[in-house]
Coordinates of C-alpha atoms in Angstrom, one line a residue:
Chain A
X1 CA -37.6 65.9 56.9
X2 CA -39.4 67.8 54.4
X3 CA -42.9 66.6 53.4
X4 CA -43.8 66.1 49.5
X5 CA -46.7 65.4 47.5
X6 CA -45.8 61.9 45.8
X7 CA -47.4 62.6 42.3
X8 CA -46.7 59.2 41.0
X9 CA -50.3 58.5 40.7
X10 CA -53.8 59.7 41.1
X11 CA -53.7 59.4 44.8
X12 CA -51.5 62.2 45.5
X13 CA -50.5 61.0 48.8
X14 CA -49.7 64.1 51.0
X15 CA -47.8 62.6 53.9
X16 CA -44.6 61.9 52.3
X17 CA -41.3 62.2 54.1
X18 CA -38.6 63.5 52.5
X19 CA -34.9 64.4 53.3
X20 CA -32.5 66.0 50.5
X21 CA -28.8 65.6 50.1
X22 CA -26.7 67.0 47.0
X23 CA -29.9 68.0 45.3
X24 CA -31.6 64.1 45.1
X25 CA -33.8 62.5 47.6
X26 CA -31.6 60.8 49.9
X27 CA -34.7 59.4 52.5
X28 CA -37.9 59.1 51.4
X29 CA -40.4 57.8 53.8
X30 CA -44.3 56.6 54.0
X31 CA -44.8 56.4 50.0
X32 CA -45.4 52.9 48.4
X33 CA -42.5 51.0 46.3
X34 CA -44.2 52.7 43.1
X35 CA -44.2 56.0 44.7
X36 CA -40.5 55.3 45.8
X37 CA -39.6 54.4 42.4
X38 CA -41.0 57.3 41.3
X39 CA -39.3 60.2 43.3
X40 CA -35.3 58.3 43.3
X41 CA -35.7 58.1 39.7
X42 CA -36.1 62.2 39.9
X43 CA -32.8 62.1 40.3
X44 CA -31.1 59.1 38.4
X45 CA -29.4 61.0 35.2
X46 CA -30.2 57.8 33.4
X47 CA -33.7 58.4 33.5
X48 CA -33.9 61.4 32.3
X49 CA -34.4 62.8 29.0
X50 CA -32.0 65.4 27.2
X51 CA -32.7 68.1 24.7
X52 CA -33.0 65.9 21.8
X53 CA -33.6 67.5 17.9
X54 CA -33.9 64.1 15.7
X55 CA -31.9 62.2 17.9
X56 CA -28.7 64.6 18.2
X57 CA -28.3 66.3 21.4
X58 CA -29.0 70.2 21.3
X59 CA -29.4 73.4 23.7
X60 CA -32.8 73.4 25.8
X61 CA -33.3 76.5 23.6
X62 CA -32.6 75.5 20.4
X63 CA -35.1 72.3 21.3
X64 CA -37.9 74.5 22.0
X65 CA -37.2 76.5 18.8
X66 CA -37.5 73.5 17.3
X67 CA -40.3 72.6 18.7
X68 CA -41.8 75.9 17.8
X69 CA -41.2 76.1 14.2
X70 CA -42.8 72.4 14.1
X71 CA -45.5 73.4 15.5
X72 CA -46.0 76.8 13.8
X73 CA -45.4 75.1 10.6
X74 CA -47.5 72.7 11.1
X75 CA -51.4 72.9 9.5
X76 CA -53.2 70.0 12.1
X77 CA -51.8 69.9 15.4
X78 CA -52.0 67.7 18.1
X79 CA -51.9 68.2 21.8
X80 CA -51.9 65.2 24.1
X81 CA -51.6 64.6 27.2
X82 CA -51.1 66.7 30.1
X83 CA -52.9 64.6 32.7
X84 CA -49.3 64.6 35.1
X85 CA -48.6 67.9 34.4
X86 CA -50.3 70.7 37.0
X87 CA -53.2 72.7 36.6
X88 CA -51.0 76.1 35.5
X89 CA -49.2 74.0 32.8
X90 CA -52.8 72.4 32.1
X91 CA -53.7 75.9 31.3
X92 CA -51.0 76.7 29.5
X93 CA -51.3 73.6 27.0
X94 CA -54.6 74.3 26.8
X95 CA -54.6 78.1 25.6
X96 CA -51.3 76.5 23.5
X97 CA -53.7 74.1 21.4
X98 CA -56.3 76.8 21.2
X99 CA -53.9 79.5 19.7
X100 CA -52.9 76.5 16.9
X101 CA -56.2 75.7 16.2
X102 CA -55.0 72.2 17.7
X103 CA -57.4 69.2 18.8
X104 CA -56.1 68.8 22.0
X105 CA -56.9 65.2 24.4
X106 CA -55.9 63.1 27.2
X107 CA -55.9 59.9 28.1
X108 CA -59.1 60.2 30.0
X109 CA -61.5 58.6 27.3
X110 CA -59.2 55.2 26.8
X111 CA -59.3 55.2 30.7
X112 CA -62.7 56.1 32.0
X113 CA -64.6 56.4 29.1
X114 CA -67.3 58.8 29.5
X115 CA -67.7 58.5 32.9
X116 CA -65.2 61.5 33.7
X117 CA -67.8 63.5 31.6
X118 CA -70.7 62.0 33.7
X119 CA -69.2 62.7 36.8
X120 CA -67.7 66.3 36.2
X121 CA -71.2 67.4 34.8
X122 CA -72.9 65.8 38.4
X123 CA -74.7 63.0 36.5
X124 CA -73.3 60.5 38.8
X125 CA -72.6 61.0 42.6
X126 CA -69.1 61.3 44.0
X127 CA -67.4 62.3 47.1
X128 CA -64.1 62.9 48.4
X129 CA -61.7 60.2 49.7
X130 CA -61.8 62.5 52.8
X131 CA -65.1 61.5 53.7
X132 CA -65.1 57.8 53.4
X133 CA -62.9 56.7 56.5
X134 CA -65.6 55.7 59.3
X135 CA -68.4 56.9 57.5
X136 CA -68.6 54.2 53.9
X137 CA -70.0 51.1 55.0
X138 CA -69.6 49.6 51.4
X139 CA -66.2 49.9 49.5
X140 CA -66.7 48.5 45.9
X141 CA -63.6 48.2 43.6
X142 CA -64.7 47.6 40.5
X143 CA -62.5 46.3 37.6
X144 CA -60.0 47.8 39.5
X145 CA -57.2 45.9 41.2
X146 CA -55.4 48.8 43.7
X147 CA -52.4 46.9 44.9
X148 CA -51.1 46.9 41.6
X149 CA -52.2 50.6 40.5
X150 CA -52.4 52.4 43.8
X151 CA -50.8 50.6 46.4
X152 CA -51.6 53.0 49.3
X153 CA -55.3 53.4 48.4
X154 CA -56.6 51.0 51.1
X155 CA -54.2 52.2 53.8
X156 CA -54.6 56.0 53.3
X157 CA -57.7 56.6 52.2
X158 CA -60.1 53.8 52.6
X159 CA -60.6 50.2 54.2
X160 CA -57.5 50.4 56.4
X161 CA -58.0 53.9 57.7
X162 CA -60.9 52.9 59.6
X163 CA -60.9 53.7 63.8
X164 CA -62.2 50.7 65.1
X165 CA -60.8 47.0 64.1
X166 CA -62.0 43.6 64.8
X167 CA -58.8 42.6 67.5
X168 CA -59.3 38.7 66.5
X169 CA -59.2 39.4 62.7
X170 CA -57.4 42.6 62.3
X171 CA -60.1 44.0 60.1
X172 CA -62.0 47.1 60.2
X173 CA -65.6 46.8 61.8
X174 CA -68.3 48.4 60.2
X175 CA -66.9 48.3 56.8
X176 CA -67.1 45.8 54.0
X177 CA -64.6 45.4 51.2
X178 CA -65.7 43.8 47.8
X179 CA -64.9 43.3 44.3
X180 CA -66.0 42.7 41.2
X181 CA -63.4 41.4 38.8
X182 CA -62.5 39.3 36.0
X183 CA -59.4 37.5 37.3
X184 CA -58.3 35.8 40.4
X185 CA -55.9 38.1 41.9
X186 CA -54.2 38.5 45.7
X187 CA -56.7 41.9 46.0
X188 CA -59.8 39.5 45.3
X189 CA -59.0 37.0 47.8
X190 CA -58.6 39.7 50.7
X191 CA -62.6 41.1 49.7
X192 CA -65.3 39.5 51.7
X193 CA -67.3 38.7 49.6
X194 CA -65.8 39.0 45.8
X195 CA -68.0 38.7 42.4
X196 CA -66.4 37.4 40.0
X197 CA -67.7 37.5 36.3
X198 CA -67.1 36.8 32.6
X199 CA -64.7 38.8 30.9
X200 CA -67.2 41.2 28.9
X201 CA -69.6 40.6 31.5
X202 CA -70.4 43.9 33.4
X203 CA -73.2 44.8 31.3
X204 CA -75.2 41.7 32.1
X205 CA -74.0 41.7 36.0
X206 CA -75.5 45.5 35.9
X207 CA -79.1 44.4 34.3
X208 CA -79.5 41.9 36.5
X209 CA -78.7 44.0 39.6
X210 CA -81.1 46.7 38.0
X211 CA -83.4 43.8 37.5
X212 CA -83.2 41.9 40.8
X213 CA -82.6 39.1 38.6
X214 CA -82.4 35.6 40.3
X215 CA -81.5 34.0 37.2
X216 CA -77.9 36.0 38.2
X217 CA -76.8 34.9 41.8
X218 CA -74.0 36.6 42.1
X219 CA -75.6 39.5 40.8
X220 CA -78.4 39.5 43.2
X221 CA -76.0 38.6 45.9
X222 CA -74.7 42.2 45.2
X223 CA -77.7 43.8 45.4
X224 CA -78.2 42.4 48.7
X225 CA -74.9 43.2 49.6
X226 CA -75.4 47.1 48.6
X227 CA -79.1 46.8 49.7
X228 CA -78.2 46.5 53.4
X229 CA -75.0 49.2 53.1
X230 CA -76.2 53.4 54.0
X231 CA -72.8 54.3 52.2
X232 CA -71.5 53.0 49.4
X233 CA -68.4 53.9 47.3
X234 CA -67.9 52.4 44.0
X235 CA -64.7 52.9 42.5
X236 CA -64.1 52.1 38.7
X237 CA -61.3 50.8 36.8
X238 CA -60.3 50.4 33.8
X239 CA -61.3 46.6 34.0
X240 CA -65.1 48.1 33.9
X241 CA -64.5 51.1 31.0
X242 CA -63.5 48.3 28.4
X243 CA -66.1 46.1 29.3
X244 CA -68.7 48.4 29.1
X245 CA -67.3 49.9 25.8
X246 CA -66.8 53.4 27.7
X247 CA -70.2 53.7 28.0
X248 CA -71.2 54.4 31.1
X249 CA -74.8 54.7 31.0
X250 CA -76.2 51.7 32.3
X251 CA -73.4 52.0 35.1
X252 CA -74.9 55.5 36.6
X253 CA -78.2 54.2 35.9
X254 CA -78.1 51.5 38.3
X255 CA -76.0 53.3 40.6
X256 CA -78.6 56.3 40.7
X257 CA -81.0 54.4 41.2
X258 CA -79.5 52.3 44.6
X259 CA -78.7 56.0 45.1
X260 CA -82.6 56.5 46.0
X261 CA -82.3 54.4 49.3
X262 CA -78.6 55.6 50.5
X263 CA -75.6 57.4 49.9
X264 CA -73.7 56.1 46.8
X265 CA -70.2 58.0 45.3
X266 CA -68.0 56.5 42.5
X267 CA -64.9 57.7 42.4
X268 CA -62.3 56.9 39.1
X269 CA -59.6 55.0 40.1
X270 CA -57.2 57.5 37.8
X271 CA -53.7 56.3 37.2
X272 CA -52.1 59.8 36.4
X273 CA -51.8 62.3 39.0
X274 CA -53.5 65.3 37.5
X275 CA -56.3 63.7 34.9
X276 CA -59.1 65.2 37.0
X277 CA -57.4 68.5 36.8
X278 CA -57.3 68.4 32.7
X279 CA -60.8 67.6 32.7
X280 CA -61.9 70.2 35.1
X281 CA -59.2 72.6 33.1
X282 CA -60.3 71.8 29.5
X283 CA -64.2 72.2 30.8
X284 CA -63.5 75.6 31.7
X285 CA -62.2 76.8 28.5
X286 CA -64.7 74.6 26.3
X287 CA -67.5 73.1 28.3
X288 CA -66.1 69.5 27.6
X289 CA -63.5 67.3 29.6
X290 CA -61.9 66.0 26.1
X291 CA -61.6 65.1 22.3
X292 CA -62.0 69.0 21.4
X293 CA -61.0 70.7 18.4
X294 CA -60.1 74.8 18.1
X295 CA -60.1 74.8 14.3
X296 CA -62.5 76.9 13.7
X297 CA -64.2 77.4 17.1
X298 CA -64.8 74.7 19.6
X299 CA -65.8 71.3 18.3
X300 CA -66.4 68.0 20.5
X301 CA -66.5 64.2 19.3
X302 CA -65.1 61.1 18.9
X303 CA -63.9 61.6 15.8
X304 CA -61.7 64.1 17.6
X305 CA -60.0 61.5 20.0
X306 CA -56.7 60.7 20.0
X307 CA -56.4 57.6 18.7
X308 CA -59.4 58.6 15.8
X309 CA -56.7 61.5 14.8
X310 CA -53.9 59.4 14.3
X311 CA -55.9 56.7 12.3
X312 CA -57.1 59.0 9.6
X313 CA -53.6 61.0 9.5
X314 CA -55.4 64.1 10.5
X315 CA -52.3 65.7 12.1
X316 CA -49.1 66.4 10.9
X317 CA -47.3 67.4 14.3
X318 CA -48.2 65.8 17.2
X319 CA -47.4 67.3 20.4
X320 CA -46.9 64.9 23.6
X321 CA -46.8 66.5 27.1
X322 CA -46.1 63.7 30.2
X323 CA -47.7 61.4 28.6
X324 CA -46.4 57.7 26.7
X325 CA -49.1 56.5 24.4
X326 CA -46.0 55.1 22.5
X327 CA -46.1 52.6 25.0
X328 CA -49.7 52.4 26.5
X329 CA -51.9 52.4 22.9
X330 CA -51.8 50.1 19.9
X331 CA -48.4 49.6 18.5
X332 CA -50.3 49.1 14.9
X333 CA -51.8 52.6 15.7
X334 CA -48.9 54.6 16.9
X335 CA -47.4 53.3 13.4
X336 CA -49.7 55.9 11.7
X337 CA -47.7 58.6 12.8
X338 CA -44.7 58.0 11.0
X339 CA -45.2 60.9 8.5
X340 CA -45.8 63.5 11.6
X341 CA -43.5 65.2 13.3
X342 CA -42.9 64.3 17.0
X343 CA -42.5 66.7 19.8
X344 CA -42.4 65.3 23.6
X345 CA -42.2 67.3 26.5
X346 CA -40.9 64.5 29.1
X347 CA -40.1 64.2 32.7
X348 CA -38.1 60.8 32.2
X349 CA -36.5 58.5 29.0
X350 CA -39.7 56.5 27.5
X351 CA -41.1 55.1 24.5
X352 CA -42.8 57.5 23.5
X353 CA -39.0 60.2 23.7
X354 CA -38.0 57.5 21.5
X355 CA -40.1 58.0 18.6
X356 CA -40.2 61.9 19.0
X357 CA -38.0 63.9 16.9
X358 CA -37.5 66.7 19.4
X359 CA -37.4 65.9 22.9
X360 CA -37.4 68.6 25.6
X361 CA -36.8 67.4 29.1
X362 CA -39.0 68.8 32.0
X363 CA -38.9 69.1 35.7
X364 CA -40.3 66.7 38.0
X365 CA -43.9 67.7 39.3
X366 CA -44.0 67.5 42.7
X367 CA -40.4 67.1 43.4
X368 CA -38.9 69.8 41.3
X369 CA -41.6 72.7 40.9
X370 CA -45.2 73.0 42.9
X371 CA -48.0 73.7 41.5
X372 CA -52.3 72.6 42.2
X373 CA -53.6 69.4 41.2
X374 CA -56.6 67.5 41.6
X375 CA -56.6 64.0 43.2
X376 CA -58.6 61.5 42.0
X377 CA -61.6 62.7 43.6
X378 CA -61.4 66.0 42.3
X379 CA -60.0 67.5 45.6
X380 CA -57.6 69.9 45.2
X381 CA -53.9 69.7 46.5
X382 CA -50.7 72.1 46.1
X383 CA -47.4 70.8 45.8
X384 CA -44.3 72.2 46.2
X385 CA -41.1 71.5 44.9
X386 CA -38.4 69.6 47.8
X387 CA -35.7 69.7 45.4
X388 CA -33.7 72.6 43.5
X389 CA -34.5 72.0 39.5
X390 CA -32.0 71.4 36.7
X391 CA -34.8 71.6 34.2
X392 CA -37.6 73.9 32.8
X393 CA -41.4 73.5 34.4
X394 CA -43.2 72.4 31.6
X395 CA -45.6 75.4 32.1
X396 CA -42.8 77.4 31.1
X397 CA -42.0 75.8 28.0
X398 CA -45.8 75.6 26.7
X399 CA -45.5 79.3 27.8
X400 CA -42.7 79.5 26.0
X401 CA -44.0 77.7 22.7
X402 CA -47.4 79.7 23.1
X403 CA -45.3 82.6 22.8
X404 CA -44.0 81.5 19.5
X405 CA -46.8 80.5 18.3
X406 CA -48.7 84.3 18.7
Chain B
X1 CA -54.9 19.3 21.1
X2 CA -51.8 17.7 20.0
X3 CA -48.5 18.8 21.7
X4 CA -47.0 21.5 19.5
X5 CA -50.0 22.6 17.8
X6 CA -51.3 26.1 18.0
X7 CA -53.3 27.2 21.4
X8 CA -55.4 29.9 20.6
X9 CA -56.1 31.8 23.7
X10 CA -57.8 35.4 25.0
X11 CA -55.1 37.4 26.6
X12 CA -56.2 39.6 29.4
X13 CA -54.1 42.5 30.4
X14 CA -53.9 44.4 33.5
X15 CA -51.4 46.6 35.2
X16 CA -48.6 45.4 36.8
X17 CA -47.2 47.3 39.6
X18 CA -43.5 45.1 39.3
X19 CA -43.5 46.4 35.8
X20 CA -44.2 49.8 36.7
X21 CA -41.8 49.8 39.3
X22 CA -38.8 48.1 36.8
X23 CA -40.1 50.6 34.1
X24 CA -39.5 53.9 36.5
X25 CA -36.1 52.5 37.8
X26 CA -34.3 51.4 35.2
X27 CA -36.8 52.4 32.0
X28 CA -37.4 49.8 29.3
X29 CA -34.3 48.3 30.1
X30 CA -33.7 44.0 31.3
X31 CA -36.0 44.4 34.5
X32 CA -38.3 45.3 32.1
X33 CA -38.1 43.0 29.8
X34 CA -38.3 40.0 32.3
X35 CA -41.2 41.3 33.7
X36 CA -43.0 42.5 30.5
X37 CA -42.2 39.3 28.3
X38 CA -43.9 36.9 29.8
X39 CA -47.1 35.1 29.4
X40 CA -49.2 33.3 31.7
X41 CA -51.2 29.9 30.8
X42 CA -53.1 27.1 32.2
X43 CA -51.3 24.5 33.5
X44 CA -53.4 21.9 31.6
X45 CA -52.8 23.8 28.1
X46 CA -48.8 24.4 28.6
X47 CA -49.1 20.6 29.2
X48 CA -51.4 19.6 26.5
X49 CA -49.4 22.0 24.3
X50 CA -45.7 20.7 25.3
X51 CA -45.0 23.9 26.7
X52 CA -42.1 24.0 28.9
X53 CA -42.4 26.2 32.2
X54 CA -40.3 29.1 30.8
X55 CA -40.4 28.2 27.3
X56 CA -40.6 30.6 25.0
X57 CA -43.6 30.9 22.8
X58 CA -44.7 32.8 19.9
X59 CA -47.6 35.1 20.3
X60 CA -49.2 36.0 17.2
X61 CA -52.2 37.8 15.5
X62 CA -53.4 40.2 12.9
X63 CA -51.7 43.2 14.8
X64 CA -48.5 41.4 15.3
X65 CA -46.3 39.1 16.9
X66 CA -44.0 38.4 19.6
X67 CA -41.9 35.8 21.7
X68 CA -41.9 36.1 25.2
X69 CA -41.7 33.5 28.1
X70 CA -44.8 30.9 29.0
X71 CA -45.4 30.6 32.7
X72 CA -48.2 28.3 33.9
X73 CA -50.4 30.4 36.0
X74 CA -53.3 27.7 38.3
X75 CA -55.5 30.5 38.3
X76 CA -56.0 30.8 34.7
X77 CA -58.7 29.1 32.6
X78 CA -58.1 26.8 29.7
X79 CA -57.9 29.4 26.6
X80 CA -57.1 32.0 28.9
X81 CA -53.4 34.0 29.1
X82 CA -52.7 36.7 31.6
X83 CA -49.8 39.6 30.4
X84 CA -48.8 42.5 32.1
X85 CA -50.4 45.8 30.3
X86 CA -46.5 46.7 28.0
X87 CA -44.9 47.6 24.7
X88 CA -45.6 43.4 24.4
X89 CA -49.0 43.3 24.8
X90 CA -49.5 46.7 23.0
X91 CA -47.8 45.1 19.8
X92 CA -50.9 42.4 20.0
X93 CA -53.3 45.3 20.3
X94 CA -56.3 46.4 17.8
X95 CA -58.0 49.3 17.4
X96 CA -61.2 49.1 14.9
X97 CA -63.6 51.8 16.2
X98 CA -66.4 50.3 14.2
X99 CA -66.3 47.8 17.1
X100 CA -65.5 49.7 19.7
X101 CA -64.5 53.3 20.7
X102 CA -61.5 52.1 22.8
X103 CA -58.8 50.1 21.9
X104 CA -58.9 46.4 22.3
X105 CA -55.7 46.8 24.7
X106 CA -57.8 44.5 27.4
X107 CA -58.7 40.9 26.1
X108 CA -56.1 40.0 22.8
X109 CA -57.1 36.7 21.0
X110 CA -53.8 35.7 19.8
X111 CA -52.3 32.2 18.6
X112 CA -50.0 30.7 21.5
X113 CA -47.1 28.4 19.4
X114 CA -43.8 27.1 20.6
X115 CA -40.5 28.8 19.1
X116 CA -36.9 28.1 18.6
X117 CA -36.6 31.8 18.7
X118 CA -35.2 34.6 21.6
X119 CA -37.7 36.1 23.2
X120 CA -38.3 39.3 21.9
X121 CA -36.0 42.3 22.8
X122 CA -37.8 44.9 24.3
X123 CA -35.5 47.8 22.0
X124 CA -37.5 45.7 18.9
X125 CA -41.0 47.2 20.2
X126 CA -39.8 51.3 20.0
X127 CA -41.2 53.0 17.3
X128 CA -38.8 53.2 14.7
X129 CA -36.4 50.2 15.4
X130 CA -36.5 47.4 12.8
X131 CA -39.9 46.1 13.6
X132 CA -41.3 49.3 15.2

């Protein structure tokens, strides 16, 4: 058995079990059915993409010189993306974008909002997953539903890691689980207590925390609930970003200030395995996580988000590394790029190689090349490849493409 | 409500870790499709709306439209759906940053109708196929 770093999602779970026979994973033990899914398809030929130049199947290289005279052709590029790739190829993309005078993003805002923002500049409290086992006497998922987006949160990092259990119940002692959601789901009905609000609702659930409100029970039932915790983890999903708009304001208002009688920490819940480490690697070269422009020196804004971009036709190449908005943004949207030329670095077959008109297949981070990353909590961890690579790192390509574009 | 006449309903999306496991094994292939094109409903409103369980329906709205399978769902509210986060729900999808900064991927309002038609094929939601 070799060990792996799944890198299927944000959790980077670093206990994998691999074994390797004929260059694919033949055994794969300890990940979840996602993370399984995940490292077989690695190496199912079906799922991966070939060197595609408007649909007709080319060389590698004559995809990336392609690639390279559309994007050294081009007068607006787009760079987005990046948030599975590792922090060297985060790097690379990054210096890419700035050498085009690109606006460069990731998926970070349409996740999290600003909150990545708040929380890489320190203006919420965080910790790592490391420290929570026996220590959190609160766990808080909020708008998040882990079973279906990280199945082995609970068991490796948080409620079920704890030492000591309840032997009649099976449950951790010391240690509370809650929710607050919109929907009835499984994960709810396992959380003791759960809150469950209104669909838009967060806002008002906040206030009246903020407020001790009693004219909100279940809000004030939460403040009790947090009131009598020492540590307290809050982590966010997606569920709370579009409820609050992506403003996370209020959010690190109240939890700042619950943070003045105890230790709080939020913690994203981050779906891609490297997002942290394209904010932390884009805040290094610019001072800002996302949504930043190199024409002309380094500009910030809204207006420079992805989705802003494609609206106003802005860019006339568009440049996709890892990542599918194809298939994860508005289809009405995506239809606004049908004057731009497509280029899609891709480990596997998706939406988004659909529309592209070159397609340059990439190895398998993780599984087929090592490199750092940062988990969802910002920690860092190195993975190494387990298995011998048939394609190009995508470092080497945006290397490659940077190269071109010089 | 009168059986057969439009339901109009708030969609909420969320991930769906069956979907993301079809998608990653076989790509946006049939397990997709099953999984993805589906809808869930309240019992009382599939019944006051002569919905069959596993009848397909029409979703429509401004953004788009598609036909996918109606499942009734106990935990869902009258006026409430539930779909997987997909290339479906994406095509119902609205971005208008004058109301928001994100796109309304989360809670749709779409018209729920019954169909005659085949539920939608997931190859029709690429970019660049007929309706794409």
């Amino acid at each position: 058995m070799q060990s792996c770093v799944c890198t299927g999602c944000g959790c980077l779970c670093d206990d994998i079990g691999v074994e390797v026979e004929g260059g694919v994973l033949s055994r794969i033990e300890n990940a979840c059915a996602k993370g399984v899914a995940y490292l077989r398809s690695a190496g199912d030929p079906a799922r991966r993409p070939r060197s595609l130049v408007a649909g007709r199947e080319v060389s590698l290289d004559q995809a990336i010189e392609e690639a390279a005279d559309l994007l050294s052709g081009a007068e607006n590029c787009l760079v987005f993306g990046l948030d599975s790739s590792t922090i060297e190829a985060q790097q690379a993309g990054v210096e890419l974008a700035r050498v085009l005078g690109a606006v460069i993003d990731d998926g970070s805002f349409f996740a999290f909002g600003d909150l990545m923002e708040r929380i890489t500049n320190g203006e919420v409290p965080t910790c790592s997953l490391g420290d929570i086992k026996d220590n959190a006497d609160l766990l808080v998922y909020w708008g998040s539903d882990p079973p279906h987006t990280h199945p082995r949160h609970l068991s490796m990092f948080t409620y079920l890691t704890y030492s000591d259990f309840d032997p009649i119940g099976w449950l951790p002692k010391g240690v509370k689980l809650t929710c607050v959601d919109v929907r009835d789901s499984e994960f709810m009905s396992v959380c003791r207590p759960a809150f469950k609000i209104e669909p838009g609702g967060d806002r008002e659930f906040i206030r009246a925390v903020m407020d001790a409100a009693d004219t909100h029970p279940e809000a004030a039932a939460f403040a009790k609930l947090v009131g009598a915790a020492q540590f307290c983890v809050v982590f966010c999903g997606q569920g709370l970003t579009y409820s609050l708009g992506g403003d996370f304001g209020i959010f690190c208002e109240m939890v700042n200030g619950l943070a003045q009688s105890r230790r709080m920490a939020v913690i994203p819940m981050v779906a891609e395995a490297n997002m942290r480490g394209f904010a932390a690697t884009l805040r290094e070269a610019t001072g800002r996580v996302n949504q930043v422009s190199f024409s002309g020196g380094v500009l910030h804004g809204q207006r420079l988000s992805f989705l802003e971009q494609v609206r106003n036709h802005n860019a006339d190449c568009l440049l996709v590394v890892g990542a599918d908005p194809f298939a994860t943004l508005p289809q009405g949207v995506m239809a606004e790029l049908v004057d731009a030329d497509i280029v899609c670095l891709s480990s596997f077959v998706t939406a988004t190689t659909a529309a592209a008109d070159v397609v340059i297949p990439v190895a398998v981070p993780g599984v087929e090349y090592g490199g750092k990353m940062l988990r969802m909590d910002g920690d860092e961890v190195s993975t190494a490849g387990v298995i011998e690579a048939s394609y190009p790192h995508d470092a080497d390509v945006l290397r490659r493409l940077l190269e071109s574009a010089l | 409500m009168s059986p057969g006449s439009d339901l109009s309903v708030r969609i909420l999306t969320a991930q769906d870790v069956y979907l993301a496991i079809a998608e990653q094994r076989e790509g946006l292939g049939q397990a997709y499709e099953a999984q993805a094109a589906a809808v869930s409903l309240s019992p009382a409103d599939m019944k006051a709306h002569d919905i069959a369980h596993r009848g397909n329906v029409e979703i429509g709205n401004d953004c788009g439209s598609i036909v996918v399978q109606a499942r009734p769902d106990p935990g869902c509210p009258q006026g409430w759906g539930r779909m997987a986060a997909s290339l479906y729900s994406m095509r119902l999808a609205a971005y208008d940053p004058a109301a928001s900064l994100l796109p309304n991927t989360r809670v749709i309002e779409a018209v729920v109708r019954l169909t005659d038609q085949e539920v939608t094929p997931v190859s029709r939601l690429l970019a660049g196929s007929q309706d794409g």
